């Protein structure tokens, strides 16, 4: 099992460009989520999904869109990148939702917006 | 709003010494707290959760609602404990993480 796979691992964008961070999991987890981690700060929840066709906002959703058309995939879209979105992004999934608190994380995607 | 604070960014101890990583939280509801760990070149993973009252790899953590703390402790640190440790609080359908503490256990 690959677990949670994120692509790309690194990306540089110019202000105003759009892009999609991909996240796929092969564990048949219903719950998936996206976090961002800024330097010196903890991870903050952007969006999450409790199953295919269901998404909801986290703590810092502005500037991001998500969709969940399949159980396996949960892409994160930046509509018009801004320097404030420079961060490391983590995708995480769980078989039990957030109830047990056990999230399985991807390796992270480092995004720089110039 | 919920908040998790880890006051020490860096913590260095010698092998065999006790270690305590501090975590404080603020939350209006009933707290559910967790410790996550990230070893070098590995992914972030769950270490333990307060509700299980378990000891994992010799680590324990007690929820103190009066002091709003969830400190992680180990009586005798090992070199393999060197890692980044994050305290996390459940809110709704997500977790809020602290800033993390880099623990180094010296030989």
PDB file of C-alpha atoms in Angstrom:
ATOM      1  CA  UNK A   1       0.000   0.000   0.000  1.00  0.00           C
ATOM      2  CA  UNK A   2       1.231   3.449  -0.882  1.00  0.00           C
ATOM      3  CA  UNK A   3      -0.932   5.079   1.816  1.00  0.00           C
ATOM      4  CA  UNK A   4      -1.516   8.777   1.155  1.00  0.00           C
ATOM      5  CA  UNK A   5       0.193  10.117  -1.948  1.00  0.00           C
ATOM      6  CA  UNK A   6       0.567  13.828  -2.671  1.00  0.00           C
ATOM      7  CA  UNK A   7       1.730  15.413  -5.906  1.00  0.00           C
ATOM      8  CA  UNK A   8       3.621  17.510  -6.661  1.00  0.00           C
ATOM      9  CA  UNK A   9       6.165  17.558  -3.827  1.00  0.00           C
ATOM     10  CA  UNK A  10       7.416  21.009  -4.813  1.00  0.00           C
ATOM     11  CA  UNK A  11       5.824  23.801  -6.839  1.00  0.00           C
ATOM     12  CA  UNK A  12       6.615  27.423  -7.565  1.00  0.00           C
ATOM     13  CA  UNK A  13       3.820  29.669  -8.779  1.00  0.00           C
ATOM     14  CA  UNK A  14       3.473  33.284  -9.725  1.00  0.00           C
ATOM     15  CA  UNK A  15       0.858  35.444  -8.065  1.00  0.00           C
ATOM     16  CA  UNK A  16      -2.505  34.967  -9.734  1.00  0.00           C
ATOM     17  CA  UNK A  17      -1.783  31.550 -11.194  1.00  0.00           C
ATOM     18  CA  UNK A  18      -4.004  28.616 -10.386  1.00  0.00           C
ATOM     19  CA  UNK A  19      -3.023  25.054  -9.621  1.00  0.00           C
ATOM     20  CA  UNK A  20      -4.242  21.813  -8.111  1.00  0.00           C
ATOM     21  CA  UNK A  21      -2.524  19.789  -5.419  1.00  0.00           C
ATOM     22  CA  UNK A  22      -3.388  16.140  -5.807  1.00  0.00           C
ATOM     23  CA  UNK A  23      -4.050  13.728  -2.965  1.00  0.00           C
ATOM     24  CA  UNK A  24      -4.846  10.048  -3.358  1.00  0.00           C
ATOM     25  CA  UNK A  25      -5.190   7.267  -0.809  1.00  0.00           C
ATOM     26  CA  UNK A  26      -5.468   3.538  -1.357  1.00  0.00           C
ATOM     27  CA  UNK A  27      -6.771   2.587   2.086  1.00  0.00           C
ATOM     28  CA  UNK A  28     -10.474   3.073   1.306  1.00  0.00           C
ATOM     29  CA  UNK A  29     -10.691   5.821   3.913  1.00  0.00           C
ATOM     30  CA  UNK A  30     -13.889   7.833   3.970  1.00  0.00           C
ATOM     31  CA  UNK A  31     -12.384  10.846   5.753  1.00  0.00           C
ATOM     32  CA  UNK A  32      -9.850  13.039   3.981  1.00  0.00           C
ATOM     33  CA  UNK A  33      -8.510  16.465   4.817  1.00  0.00           C
ATOM     34  CA  UNK A  34      -6.051  19.170   3.809  1.00  0.00           C
ATOM     35  CA  UNK A  35      -3.810  21.092   6.190  1.00  0.00           C
ATOM     36  CA  UNK A  36      -1.299  23.854   5.701  1.00  0.00           C
ATOM     37  CA  UNK A  37       1.751  24.483   7.817  1.00  0.00           C
ATOM     38  CA  UNK A  38       3.407  27.881   7.831  1.00  0.00           C
ATOM     39  CA  UNK A  39       6.876  28.407   9.329  1.00  0.00           C
ATOM     40  CA  UNK A  40       6.830  28.291  13.116  1.00  0.00           C
ATOM     41  CA  UNK A  41       3.173  27.400  13.233  1.00  0.00           C
ATOM     42  CA  UNK A  42       1.116  24.298  13.696  1.00  0.00           C
ATOM     43  CA  UNK A  43      -0.915  22.602  11.010  1.00  0.00           C
ATOM     44  CA  UNK A  44      -4.216  24.282  10.253  1.00  0.00           C
ATOM     45  CA  UNK A  45      -7.209  22.602   8.639  1.00  0.00           C
ATOM     46  CA  UNK A  46      -8.230  23.977   5.241  1.00  0.00           C
ATOM     47  CA  UNK A  47     -10.993  21.644   4.072  1.00  0.00           C
ATOM     48  CA  UNK A  48     -12.164  18.165   4.863  1.00  0.00           C
ATOM     49  CA  UNK A  49     -14.455  15.490   3.480  1.00  0.00           C
ATOM     50  CA  UNK A  50     -16.294  12.709   5.289  1.00  0.00           C
ATOM     51  CA  UNK A  51     -17.091  10.818   2.095  1.00  0.00           C
ATOM     52  CA  UNK A  52     -17.490  11.053  -1.662  1.00  0.00           C
ATOM     53  CA  UNK A  53     -19.623  14.011  -2.625  1.00  0.00           C
ATOM     54  CA  UNK A  54     -19.318  15.682   0.795  1.00  0.00           C
ATOM     55  CA  UNK A  55     -16.897  18.482   1.634  1.00  0.00           C
ATOM     56  CA  UNK A  56     -16.761  21.153   4.303  1.00  0.00           C
ATOM     57  CA  UNK A  57     -14.605  24.056   5.397  1.00  0.00           C
ATOM     58  CA  UNK A  58     -11.964  23.997   8.071  1.00  0.00           C
ATOM     59  CA  UNK A  59     -10.189  26.833   9.872  1.00  0.00           C
ATOM     60  CA  UNK A  60      -8.591  28.534   6.864  1.00  0.00           C
ATOM     61  CA  UNK A  61     -10.629  27.768   3.717  1.00  0.00           C
ATOM     62  CA  UNK A  62     -10.379  31.118   1.900  1.00  0.00           C
ATOM     63  CA  UNK A  63      -8.665  30.920  -1.470  1.00  0.00           C
ATOM     64  CA  UNK A  64      -9.038  27.152  -1.779  1.00  0.00           C
ATOM     65  CA  UNK A  65     -11.560  24.826  -3.367  1.00  0.00           C
ATOM     66  CA  UNK A  66     -11.972  21.096  -2.965  1.00  0.00           C
ATOM     67  CA  UNK A  67     -14.101  18.351  -4.446  1.00  0.00           C
ATOM     68  CA  UNK A  68     -14.532  14.670  -3.670  1.00  0.00           C
ATOM     69  CA  UNK A  69     -15.842  12.750  -6.635  1.00  0.00           C
ATOM     70  CA  UNK A  70     -14.291   9.440  -5.562  1.00  0.00           C
ATOM     71  CA  UNK A  71     -13.312   7.867  -2.251  1.00  0.00           C
ATOM     72  CA  UNK A  72      -9.664   7.766  -3.307  1.00  0.00           C
ATOM     73  CA  UNK A  73      -9.026  11.338  -4.441  1.00  0.00           C
ATOM     74  CA  UNK A  74      -9.280  14.718  -2.742  1.00  0.00           C
ATOM     75  CA  UNK A  75      -7.677  17.494  -4.832  1.00  0.00           C
ATOM     76  CA  UNK A  76      -7.046  20.966  -3.441  1.00  0.00           C
ATOM     77  CA  UNK A  77      -7.361  23.853  -5.884  1.00  0.00           C
ATOM     78  CA  UNK A  78      -5.785  27.258  -5.526  1.00  0.00           C
ATOM     79  CA  UNK A  79      -7.900  29.575  -7.630  1.00  0.00           C
ATOM     80  CA  UNK A  80      -5.618  32.612  -7.781  1.00  0.00           C
ATOM     81  CA  UNK A  81      -2.397  32.057  -5.866  1.00  0.00           C
ATOM     82  CA  UNK A  82      -1.172  34.707  -3.446  1.00  0.00           C
ATOM     83  CA  UNK A  83       2.156  34.979  -1.594  1.00  0.00           C
ATOM     84  CA  UNK A  84       0.238  34.347   1.649  1.00  0.00           C
ATOM     85  CA  UNK A  85      -0.440  30.832   0.369  1.00  0.00           C
ATOM     86  CA  UNK A  86       3.241  29.971   0.429  1.00  0.00           C
ATOM     87  CA  UNK A  87       3.246  27.005   2.771  1.00  0.00           C
ATOM     88  CA  UNK A  88       3.662  23.272   3.140  1.00  0.00           C
ATOM     89  CA  UNK A  89       0.444  21.426   2.454  1.00  0.00           C
ATOM     90  CA  UNK A  90      -0.448  18.077   3.964  1.00  0.00           C
ATOM     91  CA  UNK A  91      -3.193  15.703   2.990  1.00  0.00           C
ATOM     92  CA  UNK A  92      -4.447  13.282   5.647  1.00  0.00           C
ATOM     93  CA  UNK A  93      -7.012  10.504   5.718  1.00  0.00           C
ATOM     94  CA  UNK A  94      -8.685   8.307   8.277  1.00  0.00           C
ATOM     95  CA  UNK A  95     -10.845   5.207   8.334  1.00  0.00           C
ATOM     96  CA  UNK A  96     -12.688   6.345  11.440  1.00  0.00           C
ATOM     97  CA  UNK A  97     -13.128  10.011  10.731  1.00  0.00           C
ATOM     98  CA  UNK A  98     -11.785  12.315  13.404  1.00  0.00           C
ATOM     99  CA  UNK A  99     -13.296  10.289  16.245  1.00  0.00           C
ATOM    100  CA  UNK A 100     -10.114   8.445  17.115  1.00  0.00           C
ATOM    101  CA  UNK A 101      -7.864  11.293  16.051  1.00  0.00           C
ATOM    102  CA  UNK A 102      -5.717   8.944  13.994  1.00  0.00           C
ATOM    103  CA  UNK A 103      -4.889  10.605  10.727  1.00  0.00           C
ATOM    104  CA  UNK A 104      -2.592   9.133   8.100  1.00  0.00           C
ATOM    105  CA  UNK A 105      -0.546  11.865   6.500  1.00  0.00           C
ATOM    106  CA  UNK A 106       1.056  12.339   3.133  1.00  0.00           C
ATOM    107  CA  UNK A 107       4.634  13.530   2.780  1.00  0.00           C
ATOM    108  CA  UNK A 108       3.632  17.111   2.118  1.00  0.00           C
ATOM    109  CA  UNK A 109       3.748  19.487  -0.841  1.00  0.00           C
ATOM    110  CA  UNK A 110       5.887  22.603  -0.569  1.00  0.00           C
ATOM    111  CA  UNK A 111       4.360  25.528  -2.447  1.00  0.00           C
ATOM    112  CA  UNK A 112       6.051  28.862  -3.064  1.00  0.00           C
ATOM    113  CA  UNK A 113       4.097  31.760  -4.525  1.00  0.00           C
ATOM    114  CA  UNK A 114       6.201  34.586  -5.902  1.00  0.00           C
TER     115      UNK A 114
ATOM    116  CA  UNK B   1     -11.562  29.815  19.098  1.00  0.00           C
ATOM    117  CA  UNK B   2      -9.548  26.728  19.891  1.00  0.00           C
ATOM    118  CA  UNK B   3      -5.815  27.043  20.357  1.00  0.00           C
ATOM    119  CA  UNK B   4      -2.883  24.779  21.168  1.00  0.00           C
ATOM    120  CA  UNK B   5       0.404  26.147  22.441  1.00  0.00           C
ATOM    121  CA  UNK B   6       3.715  24.360  22.806  1.00  0.00           C
ATOM    122  CA  UNK B   7       5.993  26.831  24.550  1.00  0.00           C
ATOM    123  CA  UNK B   8       9.294  25.095  23.745  1.00  0.00           C
ATOM    124  CA  UNK B   9      10.413  25.025  20.131  1.00  0.00           C
ATOM    125  CA  UNK B  10      13.556  23.085  21.028  1.00  0.00           C
ATOM    126  CA  UNK B  11      14.254  20.663  23.860  1.00  0.00           C
ATOM    127  CA  UNK B  12      17.527  18.860  24.405  1.00  0.00           C
ATOM    128  CA  UNK B  13      18.153  16.154  27.003  1.00  0.00           C
ATOM    129  CA  UNK B  14      20.685  13.422  27.607  1.00  0.00           C
ATOM    130  CA  UNK B  15      19.933   9.741  27.152  1.00  0.00           C
ATOM    131  CA  UNK B  16      18.388   8.288  30.289  1.00  0.00           C
ATOM    132  CA  UNK B  17      17.132  11.627  31.561  1.00  0.00           C
ATOM    133  CA  UNK B  18      13.427  12.357  32.062  1.00  0.00           C
ATOM    134  CA  UNK B  19      11.732  14.406  29.412  1.00  0.00           C
ATOM    135  CA  UNK B  20       8.568  16.490  29.462  1.00  0.00           C
ATOM    136  CA  UNK B  21       7.139  18.231  26.422  1.00  0.00           C
ATOM    137  CA  UNK B  22       4.622  20.884  27.370  1.00  0.00           C
ATOM    138  CA  UNK B  23       1.256  21.461  25.734  1.00  0.00           C
ATOM    139  CA  UNK B  24      -1.414  23.937  26.743  1.00  0.00           C
ATOM    140  CA  UNK B  25      -4.777  24.384  25.110  1.00  0.00           C
ATOM    141  CA  UNK B  26      -7.793  26.633  25.107  1.00  0.00           C
ATOM    142  CA  UNK B  27     -11.149  25.258  24.067  1.00  0.00           C
ATOM    143  CA  UNK B  28     -14.676  25.965  25.176  1.00  0.00           C
ATOM    144  CA  UNK B  29     -15.919  22.416  24.733  1.00  0.00           C
ATOM    145  CA  UNK B  30     -14.879  19.068  26.153  1.00  0.00           C
ATOM    146  CA  UNK B  31     -11.289  18.597  24.972  1.00  0.00           C
ATOM    147  CA  UNK B  32      -9.934  15.607  23.109  1.00  0.00           C
ATOM    148  CA  UNK B  33      -6.167  15.758  22.831  1.00  0.00           C
ATOM    149  CA  UNK B  34      -3.497  13.872  20.970  1.00  0.00           C
ATOM    150  CA  UNK B  35       0.240  13.761  20.521  1.00  0.00           C
ATOM    151  CA  UNK B  36       1.675  13.303  17.057  1.00  0.00           C
ATOM    152  CA  UNK B  37       5.320  12.599  16.227  1.00  0.00           C
ATOM    153  CA  UNK B  38       7.436  13.037  13.132  1.00  0.00           C
ATOM    154  CA  UNK B  39      10.735  11.165  13.023  1.00  0.00           C
ATOM    155  CA  UNK B  40      13.424  12.247  10.594  1.00  0.00           C
ATOM    156  CA  UNK B  41      12.419  11.517   6.990  1.00  0.00           C
ATOM    157  CA  UNK B  42       9.143   9.966   8.082  1.00  0.00           C
ATOM    158  CA  UNK B  43       5.562  11.114   7.970  1.00  0.00           C
ATOM    159  CA  UNK B  44       3.632  12.650  10.791  1.00  0.00           C
ATOM    160  CA  UNK B  45       1.977   9.888  12.821  1.00  0.00           C
ATOM    161  CA  UNK B  46      -0.202   9.526  15.884  1.00  0.00           C
ATOM    162  CA  UNK B  47       1.705   8.754  19.079  1.00  0.00           C
ATOM    163  CA  UNK B  48      -1.037   8.665  21.657  1.00  0.00           C
ATOM    164  CA  UNK B  49      -4.470   9.992  22.563  1.00  0.00           C
ATOM    165  CA  UNK B  50      -5.608  11.107  25.992  1.00  0.00           C
ATOM    166  CA  UNK B  51      -8.842   9.145  25.917  1.00  0.00           C
ATOM    167  CA  UNK B  52      -6.968   5.834  25.695  1.00  0.00           C
ATOM    168  CA  UNK B  53      -4.826   6.578  28.729  1.00  0.00           C
ATOM    169  CA  UNK B  54      -2.142   4.456  27.099  1.00  0.00           C
ATOM    170  CA  UNK B  55       1.630   4.362  27.242  1.00  0.00           C
ATOM    171  CA  UNK B  56       3.286   4.253  23.841  1.00  0.00           C
ATOM    172  CA  UNK B  57       7.060   3.794  23.517  1.00  0.00           C
ATOM    173  CA  UNK B  58       7.286   4.679  27.208  1.00  0.00           C
ATOM    174  CA  UNK B  59       5.493   8.001  26.734  1.00  0.00           C
ATOM    175  CA  UNK B  60       2.432   9.008  28.727  1.00  0.00           C
ATOM    176  CA  UNK B  61       0.317  12.144  28.783  1.00  0.00           C
ATOM    177  CA  UNK B  62      -2.279  13.221  31.285  1.00  0.00           C
ATOM    178  CA  UNK B  63      -5.043  15.653  30.549  1.00  0.00           C
ATOM    179  CA  UNK B  64      -5.263  18.309  33.262  1.00  0.00           C
ATOM    180  CA  UNK B  65      -8.443  20.246  32.675  1.00  0.00           C
ATOM    181  CA  UNK B  66      -7.782  22.601  35.580  1.00  0.00           C
ATOM    182  CA  UNK B  67      -4.485  23.730  34.076  1.00  0.00           C
ATOM    183  CA  UNK B  68      -5.676  23.136  30.482  1.00  0.00           C
ATOM    184  CA  UNK B  69      -2.556  21.121  29.815  1.00  0.00           C
ATOM    185  CA  UNK B  70      -1.612  17.825  28.175  1.00  0.00           C
ATOM    186  CA  UNK B  71       2.094  17.413  28.776  1.00  0.00           C
ATOM    187  CA  UNK B  72       3.965  14.452  27.268  1.00  0.00           C
ATOM    188  CA  UNK B  73       6.353  12.641  29.582  1.00  0.00           C
ATOM    189  CA  UNK B  74       8.891   9.872  29.493  1.00  0.00           C
ATOM    190  CA  UNK B  75      10.967   8.877  32.505  1.00  0.00           C
ATOM    191  CA  UNK B  76      14.081   7.761  30.592  1.00  0.00           C
ATOM    192  CA  UNK B  77      14.678   9.295  27.183  1.00  0.00           C
ATOM    193  CA  UNK B  78      16.289   7.255  24.399  1.00  0.00           C
ATOM    194  CA  UNK B  79      18.199   8.498  21.373  1.00  0.00           C
ATOM    195  CA  UNK B  80      15.507   7.121  19.082  1.00  0.00           C
ATOM    196  CA  UNK B  81      13.020   9.498  20.711  1.00  0.00           C
ATOM    197  CA  UNK B  82      14.652  12.389  18.875  1.00  0.00           C
ATOM    198  CA  UNK B  83      11.883  13.792  16.678  1.00  0.00           C
ATOM    199  CA  UNK B  84       9.397  16.614  16.210  1.00  0.00           C
ATOM    200  CA  UNK B  85       6.407  16.347  18.530  1.00  0.00           C
ATOM    201  CA  UNK B  86       3.053  18.030  17.962  1.00  0.00           C
ATOM    202  CA  UNK B  87       0.180  18.359  20.375  1.00  0.00           C
ATOM    203  CA  UNK B  88      -3.263  18.418  18.744  1.00  0.00           C
ATOM    204  CA  UNK B  89      -6.782  19.241  19.860  1.00  0.00           C
ATOM    205  CA  UNK B  90      -9.917  17.933  18.233  1.00  0.00           C
ATOM    206  CA  UNK B  91     -12.523  20.477  17.277  1.00  0.00           C
ATOM    207  CA  UNK B  92     -15.521  19.488  15.228  1.00  0.00           C
ATOM    208  CA  UNK B  93     -14.301  17.383  12.326  1.00  0.00           C
ATOM    209  CA  UNK B  94     -10.669  18.433  12.410  1.00  0.00           C
ATOM    210  CA  UNK B  95      -7.579  18.856  14.555  1.00  0.00           C
ATOM    211  CA  UNK B  96      -5.762  21.993  15.624  1.00  0.00           C
ATOM    212  CA  UNK B  97      -2.036  21.479  16.062  1.00  0.00           C
ATOM    213  CA  UNK B  98       0.501  23.259  18.193  1.00  0.00           C
ATOM    214  CA  UNK B  99       3.710  24.697  16.770  1.00  0.00           C
ATOM    215  CA  UNK B 100       5.702  21.616  17.613  1.00  0.00           C
ATOM    216  CA  UNK B 101       8.722  20.850  19.814  1.00  0.00           C
ATOM    217  CA  UNK B 102      11.935  19.476  18.369  1.00  0.00           C
ATOM    218  CA  UNK B 103      13.280  16.960  20.879  1.00  0.00           C
ATOM    219  CA  UNK B 104      16.932  15.974  20.699  1.00  0.00           C
ATOM    220  CA  UNK B 105      18.214  13.186  22.918  1.00  0.00           C
ATOM    221  CA  UNK B 106      21.986  13.323  23.189  1.00  0.00           C
ATOM    222  CA  UNK B 107      24.123  10.207  23.826  1.00  0.00           C
TER     223      UNK B 107
END
